[in-house]
Tab-separated table of C-alpha atoms (C1' of nucleotides) in Angstrom:
chain	number	residue	atom	x	y	z
A	1	MET	CA	8.581	-109.606	-25.854
A	2	VAL	CA	8.745	-111.248	-23.963
A	3	LEU	CA	4.775	-112.682	-22.259
A	4	ARG	CA	5.187	-115.375	-19.856
A	5	PRO	CA	8.468	-116.090	-17.416
A	6	SER	CA	9.049	-119.153	-17.276
A	7	LEU	CA	7.216	-120.802	-14.394
A	8	GLU	CA	10.844	-121.919	-13.183
A	9	LYS	CA	11.507	-118.261	-12.948
A	10	LYS	CA	8.121	-117.801	-11.473
A	11	GLU	CA	8.362	-119.743	-9.116
A	12	GLU	CA	12.306	-119.275	-7.933
A	13	LYS	CA	10.888	-115.241	-7.323
A	14	GLU	CA	7.677	-116.869	-5.504
A	15	ARG	CA	10.431	-118.269	-2.817
A	16	VAL	CA	12.429	-115.650	-2.898
A	17	ARG	CA	8.991	-113.847	-1.467
A	18	GLY	CA	8.228	-116.313	0.803
A	19	ALA	CA	11.249	-116.225	2.357
A	20	LEU	CA	10.587	-112.218	2.953
A	21	LEU	CA	7.142	-113.095	4.331
A	22	ARG	CA	8.776	-115.911	6.853
A	23	ALA	CA	11.762	-114.169	7.879
A	24	ALA	CA	9.567	-110.440	8.812
A	25	LEU	CA	6.938	-113.221	11.177
A	26	ARG	CA	10.191	-114.671	12.500
A	27	LEU	CA	11.757	-111.235	13.421
A	28	ALA	CA	8.428	-109.460	14.228
A	29	SER	CA	7.410	-112.377	17.231
A	30	VAL	CA	10.456	-111.269	19.079
A	31	HIS	CA	10.781	-107.127	18.294
A	32	GLY	CA	7.003	-107.056	17.250
A	33	PHE	CA	6.240	-105.770	13.334
A	34	ALA	CA	6.170	-101.927	14.227
A	35	GLY	CA	10.074	-102.708	15.014
A	36	LEU	CA	11.309	-104.292	11.936
A	37	GLY	CA	13.332	-102.813	9.541
A	38	LEU	CA	13.546	-103.450	5.247
A	39	ARG	CA	17.028	-104.729	6.433
A	40	GLU	CA	16.601	-106.940	9.467
A	41	VAL	CA	13.872	-108.872	7.074
A	42	SER	CA	15.967	-108.937	4.128
A	43	ARG	CA	19.046	-110.136	5.938
A	44	GLU	CA	17.052	-113.020	7.582
A	45	ALA	CA	16.321	-113.694	4.368
A	46	GLY	CA	18.806	-114.552	2.793
A	47	ILE	CA	19.118	-111.314	0.585
A	48	ALA	CA	20.793	-107.676	-0.343
A	49	PRO	CA	18.842	-105.471	1.087
A	50	THR	CA	18.019	-104.196	-1.846
A	51	SER	CA	15.924	-106.942	-3.937
A	52	PHE	CA	13.561	-106.120	-1.230
A	53	TYR	CA	12.165	-103.802	-3.957
A	54	ARG	CA	11.908	-106.326	-6.718
A	55	HIS	CA	8.602	-107.964	-3.783
A	56	PHE	CA	7.553	-105.037	-1.798
A	57	ALA	CA	7.457	-100.841	-1.941
A	58	ASP	CA	7.841	-101.022	1.352
A	59	MET	CA	7.687	-102.979	4.982
A	60	GLU	CA	3.318	-102.509	5.312
A	61	GLU	CA	2.989	-104.210	1.742
A	62	LEU	CA	4.633	-107.254	3.280
A	63	GLY	CA	2.364	-106.479	6.107
A	64	MET	CA	-0.446	-106.236	4.292
A	65	ALA	CA	-0.112	-109.690	1.974
A	66	LEU	CA	0.543	-111.511	5.459
A	67	ILE	CA	-2.578	-110.747	6.742
A	68	ARG	CA	-4.294	-111.581	3.173
A	69	GLU	CA	-2.864	-114.556	2.496
A	70	SER	CA	-1.298	-116.270	5.572
A	71	ALA	CA	-4.145	-115.007	8.226
A	72	GLY	CA	-6.151	-115.233	5.518
A	73	ARG	CA	-5.665	-119.040	5.338
A	74	VAL	CA	-5.742	-119.856	8.255
A	75	VAL	CA	-9.266	-117.931	8.795
A	76	ARG	CA	-10.561	-119.196	6.308
A	77	GLY	CA	-9.597	-122.625	6.913
A	78	LEU	CA	-10.849	-122.428	10.797
A	79	GLY	CA	-14.486	-121.145	8.952
A	80	GLU	CA	-14.615	-124.291	6.702
A	81	ARG	CA	-14.334	-126.813	9.942
A	82	ALA	CA	-16.216	-125.328	11.747
A	83	ARG	CA	-19.318	-125.539	8.621
A	84	ALA	CA	-18.261	-129.209	8.651
A	85	ALA	CA	-18.643	-130.031	11.769
A	86	PRO	CA	-22.226	-131.000	12.931
A	87	ARG	CA	-23.749	-128.962	15.348
A	88	ASP	CA	-23.275	-129.652	18.345
A	89	GLN	CA	-19.755	-130.036	18.289
A	90	VAL	CA	-18.954	-126.615	16.288
A	91	ALA	CA	-17.307	-124.580	19.287
A	92	THR	CA	-15.494	-127.537	19.981
A	93	VAL	CA	-14.305	-128.572	16.497
A	94	LEU	CA	-13.828	-125.143	15.795
A	95	VAL	CA	-11.318	-124.651	19.312
A	96	ASP	CA	-9.362	-128.076	18.743
A	97	ALA	CA	-8.708	-126.393	14.734
A	98	ALA	CA	-7.871	-122.523	16.416
A	99	LEU	CA	-5.245	-124.187	18.705
A	100	ALA	CA	-3.769	-126.847	16.621
A	101	ALA	CA	-3.304	-123.249	14.477
A	102	VAL	CA	-1.296	-122.106	17.217
A	103	ALA	CA	1.204	-125.297	17.522
A	104	LEU	CA	1.579	-125.249	13.395
A	105	ASP	CA	2.304	-121.788	13.173
A	106	ARG	CA	3.020	-119.940	16.598
A	107	GLU	CA	4.571	-116.966	14.681
A	108	LEU	CA	1.384	-116.152	12.244
A	109	LEU	CA	-0.916	-116.639	15.226
A	110	GLN	CA	1.422	-114.075	17.386
A	111	PHE	CA	1.209	-111.947	14.531
A	112	MET	CA	-2.598	-112.484	14.100
A	113	VAL	CA	-3.712	-111.588	17.566
A	114	ALA	CA	-1.090	-108.891	18.121
A	115	GLU	CA	-2.145	-106.804	14.481
A	116	ARG	CA	-6.084	-107.110	14.786
A	117	VAL	CA	-5.790	-105.123	18.066
A	118	GLY	CA	-1.894	-103.322	17.157
A	119	ALA	CA	-1.694	-99.777	15.922
A	120	PHE	CA	-1.584	-99.988	11.895
A	121	GLY	CA	-5.277	-98.876	10.833
A	122	GLY	CA	-4.941	-101.139	7.848
A	123	PHE	CA	-3.792	-104.092	9.515
A	124	ARG	CA	-6.997	-103.667	12.041
A	125	THR	CA	-8.946	-103.324	8.741
A	126	LEU	CA	-8.186	-106.486	7.168
A	127	LEU	CA	-7.538	-108.683	10.061
A	128	ARG	CA	-11.087	-107.527	11.470
A	129	ALA	CA	-12.715	-107.817	8.385
A	130	GLU	CA	-11.486	-111.611	8.631
A	131	SER	CA	-12.974	-112.307	12.473
A	132	SER	CA	-16.599	-111.192	10.438
A	133	ALA	CA	-16.445	-113.596	7.980
A	134	LEU	CA	-14.742	-116.275	11.113
A	135	ALA	CA	-18.078	-114.703	12.912
A	136	HIS	CA	-20.552	-116.046	10.225
A	137	ALA	CA	-19.004	-118.722	8.722
A	138	LEU	CA	-19.473	-119.617	12.832
A	139	HIS	CA	-23.466	-118.873	12.962
A	140	ALA	CA	-24.059	-120.614	9.689
A	141	ALA	CA	-22.475	-123.799	11.572
A	142	VAL	CA	-24.394	-123.339	14.631
A	143	THR	CA	-27.684	-122.334	13.559
A	144	GLY	CA	-27.904	-123.858	9.892
A	145	THR	CA	-28.556	-120.147	8.334
A	146	LEU	CA	-26.294	-118.659	5.749
A	147	LEU	CA	-27.189	-114.430	6.337
A	148	ASP	CA	-25.446	-111.962	4.166
A	149	PRO	CA	-21.914	-111.460	4.640
A	150	SER	CA	-21.373	-107.557	3.913
A	151	THR	CA	-23.943	-107.367	7.423
A	152	PRO	CA	-22.693	-107.190	10.952
A	153	PRO	CA	-22.360	-110.747	12.215
A	154	PRO	CA	-24.647	-111.320	14.720
A	155	ALA	CA	-23.887	-110.792	18.980
A	156	ALA	CA	-23.125	-114.326	19.363
A	157	ALA	CA	-21.048	-114.981	17.065
A	158	GLU	CA	-19.063	-111.861	17.180
A	159	ALA	CA	-18.556	-112.272	20.357
A	160	ALA	CA	-17.198	-116.540	20.326
A	161	VAL	CA	-15.026	-114.903	17.371
A	162	ILE	CA	-13.062	-112.888	19.939
A	163	LEU	CA	-12.899	-115.174	22.548
A	164	LEU	CA	-11.462	-117.581	20.094
A	165	PHE	CA	-8.685	-114.759	19.573
A	166	ASP	CA	-8.117	-113.902	22.234
A	167	GLY	CA	-8.018	-118.036	23.166
A	168	CYS	CA	-4.708	-118.245	21.155
A	169	ALA	CA	-3.234	-114.945	22.154
A	170	LYS	CA	-3.583	-117.144	25.695
A	171	ALA	CA	-1.949	-120.325	24.320
A	172	LEU	CA	0.680	-118.398	22.613
A	173	ASP	CA	2.379	-117.884	26.561
A	174	ASP	CA	0.659	-120.818	28.224
A	175	VAL	CA	2.607	-123.742	29.732
A	176	PRO	CA	1.662	-127.116	28.186
A	177	ALA	CA	-0.558	-127.724	32.013
A	178	ARG	CA	-2.220	-124.769	31.704
A	179	GLN	CA	-3.651	-125.631	27.951
A	180	LYS	CA	-6.581	-128.141	28.664
A	181	LEU	CA	-7.883	-125.973	30.842
A	182	GLY	CA	-7.938	-123.202	28.824
A	183	ARG	CA	-9.406	-125.001	26.158
A	184	ASP	CA	-12.084	-125.976	28.271
A	185	HIS	CA	-13.039	-122.402	29.337
A	186	LEU	CA	-12.909	-121.285	25.516
A	187	ILE	CA	-15.741	-124.171	24.208
A	188	TRP	CA	-17.562	-123.697	27.839
A	189	ALA	CA	-17.516	-119.602	26.875
A	190	ILE	CA	-17.960	-120.048	22.666
A	191	GLN	CA	-21.513	-122.416	23.854
A	192	GLN	CA	-22.813	-120.248	25.920
A	193	LEU	CA	-23.085	-117.323	23.724
A	194	MET	CA	-23.810	-119.550	20.920
A	195	ALA	CA	-27.273	-121.205	22.866
A	196	ALA	CA	-28.422	-117.692	23.446
A	197	GLU	CA	-30.398	-115.490	21.596
A	198	GLY	CA	-28.562	-112.902	21.455
A	199	PRO	CA	-29.214	-109.083	19.116
B	1	MET	CA	23.672	-84.556	53.023
B	2	VAL	CA	20.687	-83.751	50.912
B	3	LEU	CA	18.411	-86.419	52.525
B	4	ARG	CA	14.800	-84.681	51.408
B	5	PRO	CA	14.937	-83.255	48.180
B	6	SER	CA	12.753	-80.065	48.344
B	7	LEU	CA	8.851	-80.507	47.275
B	8	GLU	CA	8.889	-78.102	44.362
B	9	LYS	CA	12.632	-79.951	42.956
B	10	LYS	CA	10.402	-83.111	42.826
B	11	GLU	CA	7.301	-81.783	41.337
B	12	GLU	CA	9.245	-80.493	38.736
B	13	LYS	CA	10.779	-84.721	38.117
B	14	GLU	CA	7.715	-85.526	38.623
B	15	ARG	CA	6.152	-83.348	35.799
B	16	VAL	CA	9.429	-84.325	33.382
B	17	ARG	CA	8.280	-88.188	34.044
B	18	GLY	CA	5.024	-87.590	33.073
B	19	ALA	CA	5.763	-85.504	29.878
B	20	LEU	CA	7.501	-88.585	28.832
B	21	LEU	CA	4.835	-90.878	29.608
B	22	ARG	CA	2.688	-89.172	28.248
B	23	ALA	CA	4.886	-88.136	25.060
B	24	ALA	CA	5.214	-92.203	24.429
B	25	LEU	CA	1.354	-93.466	24.776
B	26	ARG	CA	1.213	-89.858	21.961
B	27	LEU	CA	3.606	-91.193	19.520
B	28	ALA	CA	2.905	-94.878	20.308
B	29	SER	CA	-0.779	-94.388	18.952
B	30	VAL	CA	0.248	-93.401	15.012
B	31	HIS	CA	3.515	-95.986	15.477
B	32	GLY	CA	3.110	-98.502	17.876
B	33	PHE	CA	5.337	-98.992	20.678
B	34	ALA	CA	7.633	-101.515	19.674
B	35	GLY	CA	8.445	-98.639	16.863
B	36	LEU	CA	9.653	-95.682	19.546
B	37	GLY	CA	13.046	-94.313	19.702
B	38	LEU	CA	14.095	-93.119	22.899
B	39	ARG	CA	15.014	-89.577	20.647
B	40	GLU	CA	11.775	-89.575	19.547
B	41	VAL	CA	10.100	-89.485	22.613
B	42	SER	CA	12.759	-87.286	23.959
B	43	ARG	CA	12.002	-84.086	21.619
B	44	GLU	CA	8.486	-84.920	21.884
B	45	ALA	CA	8.392	-84.283	25.335
B	46	GLY	CA	10.603	-80.831	25.027
B	47	ILE	CA	13.432	-82.331	26.589
B	48	ALA	CA	17.079	-83.125	25.069
B	49	PRO	CA	17.644	-87.138	24.601
B	50	THR	CA	20.363	-87.458	26.922
B	51	SER	CA	18.196	-86.029	29.756
B	52	PHE	CA	15.790	-89.069	28.968
B	53	TYR	CA	18.219	-91.211	31.224
B	54	ARG	CA	17.461	-89.282	34.358
B	55	HIS	CA	13.415	-90.780	34.473
B	56	PHE	CA	14.899	-94.748	32.457
B	57	ALA	CA	16.660	-96.823	31.264
B	58	ASP	CA	15.299	-97.829	28.395
B	59	MET	CA	12.044	-96.771	26.424
B	60	GLU	CA	10.511	-100.937	28.208
B	61	GLU	CA	11.499	-99.218	31.812
B	62	LEU	CA	9.083	-96.265	30.608
B	63	GLY	CA	6.052	-98.957	28.831
B	64	MET	CA	6.425	-100.643	32.019
B	65	ALA	CA	5.421	-97.584	33.819
B	66	LEU	CA	2.779	-96.668	31.860
B	67	ILE	CA	1.482	-100.017	32.622
B	68	ARG	CA	1.718	-99.680	36.653
B	69	GLU	CA	0.333	-96.626	36.749
B	70	SER	CA	-1.441	-95.316	34.337
B	71	ALA	CA	-2.911	-98.796	33.243
B	72	GLY	CA	-3.340	-100.071	36.430
B	73	ARG	CA	-5.375	-96.752	37.546
B	74	VAL	CA	-7.725	-96.845	34.530
B	75	VAL	CA	-7.787	-101.308	35.150
B	76	ARG	CA	-8.768	-100.285	39.028
B	77	GLY	CA	-11.215	-97.903	38.226
B	78	LEU	CA	-13.264	-100.235	36.375
B	79	GLY	CA	-12.720	-103.005	39.265
B	80	GLU	CA	-14.393	-100.027	41.532
B	81	ARG	CA	-17.107	-99.121	39.334
B	82	ALA	CA	-18.552	-102.701	38.843
B	83	ARG	CA	-18.148	-103.074	42.827
B	84	ALA	CA	-20.192	-100.379	43.313
B	85	ALA	CA	-22.875	-100.659	41.409
B	86	PRO	CA	-26.380	-103.464	41.642
B	87	ARG	CA	-25.878	-106.328	40.803
B	88	ASP	CA	-28.721	-105.879	37.488
B	89	GLN	CA	-26.719	-103.286	36.575
B	90	VAL	CA	-23.070	-104.108	36.723
B	91	ALA	CA	-22.800	-105.669	32.663
B	92	THR	CA	-24.131	-102.104	31.914
B	93	VAL	CA	-21.768	-99.927	34.413
B	94	LEU	CA	-19.039	-101.605	33.196
B	95	VAL	CA	-19.505	-101.198	29.712
B	96	ASP	CA	-20.012	-97.636	30.058
B	97	ALA	CA	-17.412	-96.706	32.109
B	98	ALA	CA	-15.133	-98.813	29.523
B	99	LEU	CA	-15.755	-96.481	26.714
B	100	ALA	CA	-15.878	-93.727	28.988
B	101	ALA	CA	-12.403	-94.131	29.488
B	102	VAL	CA	-11.796	-94.690	25.636
B	103	ALA	CA	-13.234	-91.541	24.886
B	104	LEU	CA	-10.723	-90.026	27.892
B	105	ASP	CA	-7.688	-91.307	27.213
B	106	ARG	CA	-8.259	-92.974	23.929
B	107	GLU	CA	-4.051	-92.866	22.976
B	108	LEU	CA	-4.072	-94.882	26.978
B	109	LEU	CA	-6.223	-97.204	26.176
B	110	GLN	CA	-4.407	-97.580	22.511
B	111	PHE	CA	-1.928	-98.536	23.870
B	112	MET	CA	-3.372	-101.241	27.198
B	113	VAL	CA	-5.257	-103.246	24.055
B	114	ALA	CA	-2.923	-103.281	21.814
B	115	GLU	CA	0.208	-104.439	24.810
B	116	ARG	CA	-2.645	-107.036	26.641
B	117	VAL	CA	-1.692	-109.089	22.974
B	118	GLY	CA	1.400	-107.351	21.641
B	119	ALA	CA	5.358	-108.855	21.201
B	120	PHE	CA	6.747	-107.444	24.592
B	121	GLY	CA	5.700	-110.411	26.583
B	122	GLY	CA	6.337	-108.539	30.439
B	123	PHE	CA	3.882	-106.265	28.992
B	124	ARG	CA	1.719	-109.138	28.209
B	125	THR	CA	2.189	-110.231	31.932
B	126	LEU	CA	1.622	-107.390	33.804
B	127	LEU	CA	-1.764	-106.245	31.630
B	128	ARG	CA	-2.799	-110.236	31.643
B	129	ALA	CA	-2.200	-109.323	35.672
B	130	GLU	CA	-4.721	-107.058	35.422
B	131	SER	CA	-7.478	-108.238	32.996
B	132	SER	CA	-7.066	-111.064	35.759
B	133	ALA	CA	-7.795	-108.688	38.775
B	134	LEU	CA	-10.842	-106.955	36.798
B	135	ALA	CA	-12.342	-110.252	36.564
B	136	HIS	CA	-12.300	-111.167	40.355
B	137	ALA	CA	-13.792	-107.761	40.940
B	138	LEU	CA	-16.385	-108.500	38.231
B	139	HIS	CA	-16.974	-112.188	39.727
B	140	ALA	CA	-17.460	-110.663	43.232
B	141	ALA	CA	-19.640	-107.644	41.977
B	142	VAL	CA	-22.140	-109.797	39.876
B	143	THR	CA	-22.265	-113.209	42.597
B	144	GLY	CA	-21.600	-111.450	45.815
B	145	THR	CA	-18.551	-113.675	46.563
B	146	LEU	CA	-14.630	-112.639	47.039
B	147	LEU	CA	-12.809	-115.577	45.580
B	148	ASP	CA	-8.578	-116.170	46.393
B	149	PRO	CA	-7.489	-113.279	43.229
B	150	SER	CA	-4.138	-115.277	43.208
B	151	THR	CA	-6.474	-117.951	41.927
B	152	PRO	CA	-7.629	-118.198	38.178
B	153	PRO	CA	-10.539	-116.294	37.807
B	154	PRO	CA	-13.736	-118.141	36.850
B	155	ALA	CA	-14.036	-118.582	33.322
B	156	ALA	CA	-17.397	-115.684	32.775
B	157	ALA	CA	-15.621	-113.462	33.719
B	158	GLU	CA	-12.033	-113.952	32.269
B	159	ALA	CA	-14.738	-113.950	29.068
B	160	ALA	CA	-16.873	-111.120	29.863
B	161	VAL	CA	-12.853	-109.401	30.834
B	162	ILE	CA	-11.653	-110.427	27.477
B	163	LEU	CA	-14.760	-108.913	25.910
B	164	LEU	CA	-14.463	-105.563	27.234
B	165	PHE	CA	-11.027	-104.990	26.282
B	166	ASP	CA	-12.075	-105.547	22.590
B	167	GLY	CA	-15.390	-103.522	22.671
B	168	CYS	CA	-12.760	-100.683	23.839
B	169	ALA	CA	-10.180	-101.380	20.680
B	170	LYS	CA	-13.375	-101.779	19.169
B	171	ALA	CA	-14.613	-97.971	20.197
B	172	LEU	CA	-11.830	-96.799	19.390
B	173	ASP	CA	-12.454	-96.875	15.599
B	174	ASP	CA	-15.650	-96.844	15.545
B	175	VAL	CA	-17.774	-94.243	13.841
B	176	PRO	CA	-20.138	-92.792	16.351
B	177	ALA	CA	-23.499	-94.021	15.187
B	178	ARG	CA	-22.104	-97.743	15.293
B	179	GLN	CA	-20.999	-97.139	19.033
B	180	LYS	CA	-24.309	-97.423	20.296
B	181	LEU	CA	-24.834	-101.337	18.584
B	182	GLY	CA	-21.379	-101.983	20.091
B	183	ARG	CA	-22.174	-101.165	23.353
B	184	ASP	CA	-25.414	-102.618	23.207
B	185	HIS	CA	-23.730	-106.049	21.823
B	186	LEU	CA	-21.275	-105.911	24.487
B	187	ILE	CA	-23.567	-105.381	27.946
B	188	TRP	CA	-25.755	-108.177	26.300
B	189	ALA	CA	-22.750	-110.529	25.320
B	190	ILE	CA	-21.497	-110.113	28.997
B	191	GLN	CA	-24.487	-110.419	30.677
B	192	GLN	CA	-25.133	-113.645	28.674
B	193	LEU	CA	-21.845	-115.172	30.644
B	194	MET	CA	-22.180	-113.692	33.847
B	195	ALA	CA	-25.883	-115.212	34.233
B	196	ALA	CA	-24.377	-118.642	33.409
B	197	GLU	CA	-23.410	-121.890	36.090
B	198	GLY	CA	-19.453	-122.077	34.060
B	199	PRO	CA	-16.416	-123.999	35.370
C	1	DT	C1'	19.309	-123.619	-36.684
C	2	DG	C1'	22.380	-119.189	-34.806
C	3	DT	C1'	22.323	-114.210	-33.343
C	4	DA	C1'	20.341	-110.002	-31.650
C	5	DC	C1'	17.556	-108.092	-28.264
C	6	DA	C1'	14.263	-107.694	-24.231
C	7	DT	C1'	13.456	-108.947	-19.393
C	8	DC	C1'	13.625	-108.808	-14.558
C	9	DA	C1'	15.153	-110.969	-9.595
C	10	DG	C1'	19.299	-109.779	-7.683
C	11	DT	C1'	23.358	-106.854	-6.258
C	12	DG	C1'	27.529	-103.698	-4.136
C	13	DA	C1'	28.693	-98.910	-3.654
C	14	DA	C1'	27.199	-94.627	-2.006
C	15	DC	C1'	24.534	-91.018	0.104
C	16	DG	C1'	22.617	-88.643	3.574
C	17	DC	C1'	20.145	-89.369	8.106
C	18	DG	C1'	18.581	-90.412	12.439
C	19	DC	C1'	19.449	-93.125	16.378
C	20	DG	C1'	21.397	-95.391	21.468
C	21	DT	C1'	24.598	-93.996	24.661
C	22	DT	C1'	28.811	-91.535	26.994
C	23	DC	C1'	30.709	-87.855	28.674
C	24	DA	C1'	32.081	-83.447	31.318
C	25	DC	C1'	29.881	-79.634	32.112
C	26	DT	C1'	26.365	-76.120	34.039
C	27	DG	C1'	23.844	-74.654	37.539
C	28	DA	C1'	19.649	-74.544	40.776
C	29	DT	C1'	18.685	-76.100	45.218
C	30	DG	C1'	19.510	-78.121	49.776
C	31	DT	C1'	22.517	-78.764	53.561
C	32	DA	C1'	26.623	-78.269	57.169
C	33	DC	C1'	27.523	-75.562	60.711
D	1	DT	C1'	23.925	-64.693	58.741
D	2	DG	C1'	27.251	-65.998	55.681
D	3	DT	C1'	30.665	-69.823	53.474
D	4	DA	C1'	31.744	-74.507	51.554
D	5	DC	C1'	30.434	-78.242	50.201
D	6	DA	C1'	26.465	-81.982	48.160
D	7	DT	C1'	23.531	-83.488	44.945
D	8	DC	C1'	20.960	-83.687	41.257
D	9	DA	C1'	17.919	-83.314	36.852
D	10	DG	C1'	18.775	-81.036	32.641
D	11	DT	C1'	22.391	-80.022	28.800
D	12	DG	C1'	26.100	-80.522	24.399
D	13	DA	C1'	29.286	-82.434	21.649
D	14	DA	C1'	30.911	-86.607	20.101
D	15	DC	C1'	30.576	-91.536	18.838
D	16	DG	C1'	29.828	-95.075	16.016
D	17	DC	C1'	26.270	-97.897	13.665
D	18	DG	C1'	22.373	-99.343	10.474
D	19	DC	C1'	18.509	-97.812	8.663
D	20	DG	C1'	15.726	-96.798	3.331
D	21	DT	C1'	16.946	-95.558	-0.132
D	22	DT	C1'	19.255	-94.843	-5.402
D	23	DC	C1'	21.645	-95.854	-9.080
D	24	DA	C1'	24.113	-98.024	-12.492
D	25	DC	C1'	25.337	-103.111	-13.088
D	26	DT	C1'	24.911	-108.911	-14.197
D	27	DG	C1'	23.813	-113.099	-15.882
D	28	DA	C1'	20.399	-115.880	-16.767
D	29	DT	C1'	16.013	-117.059	-19.076
D	30	DG	C1'	13.169	-116.352	-22.837
D	31	DT	C1'	11.618	-114.287	-27.759
D	32	DA	C1'	11.582	-112.841	-32.472
D	33	DC	C1'	12.851	-114.428	-37.053
DNA sequence: TGTACATCAGTGAACGCGCGTTCACTGATGTAC
DNA sequence: TGTACATCAGTGAACGCGCGTTCACTGATGTAC
């Protein structure tokens, strides 16, 4: 019995799986994720439609993987950047890190901001959990106080994260000339919220 | 030559058109708008697929009509409520009006919050313009100063409107027990932003 | 070392189905005179 | 008033197409002994 497939085989499978995830992101940024088909994604990834099933049961499972893996990585990265920043620089560091993520992977960020309020309940739930975790990280970075991550985050941090996501959504459309203004407004609003004593 | 079709004929056409818009909203709240088909919507509206073309060239045109008419009416209503409120009650009145709109027409609000950051650029553009108009109304209601509505709104009002939309999105999913907390957090955050002197 | 066997990602053919779109038609309504 | 004509929302048949899914198969890789 084969217990451990060779590293090469696992790597090759991982490569094709990654191609499917990437193809889905690319096409979703055009049609929207809800408009994607399994055949369309497989074609874009360069495999036969029937091979899709070697990786995911359906498109929804693929979407869940995108959120857990790709989106999760981005959001965790933002949290780490916030926590590593000096207290009075948290808003600036966080906003710049988020805008850098937009520049680095537009398709992923478009998917994230869209599905956070999209029609698939499962996607919304996962992405709201990511938002919540980031709000806790932001709160900790600004106040130095760690709260129980299973409780809802404080209102200020929660609102700041919402503005951060929406700022990413706007940056996706903005012409470069407008981006500086959007960045400064966003930093200002987050600072206002985090400076206040809130519920 | 017929110059003016009878009132009855026009009303009947309007009725069927309304049924199409309503059917699209209902189905979009399940699949997402991007996943809708012309046949599916026509079936839900109770007409033959071929009759769809008597009202819209395609689904995108239908979506544009939804935004211009239904979404526009809701947003304008919110702006009027804000302007009619006493200055120190603007945030409360606005948030309660928005949450009332969610309760009144969940499907429409789900469509609005989703397409504001969805994959269709045309939808985003129209809905951002609505957001911008509401932000101007909010600014005028709080400060008593009318700005040129063709300029970008002040950062505080713009951020407040973003939080308002996101609050609606959350309210769509929240269990009733959580809704009071969401409402209070939202009012608090909007008040914080509007109280500050910003860019 | 060689041989028999197991695993499993990827494949091509085939299926039934719903899709968007076209077309010529119907029938109710309104106009011209 | 009656008659001939125009308008136009709605229709059913038909089209070609891409979809999701199933199936039995291939061939590379790894294991057992």
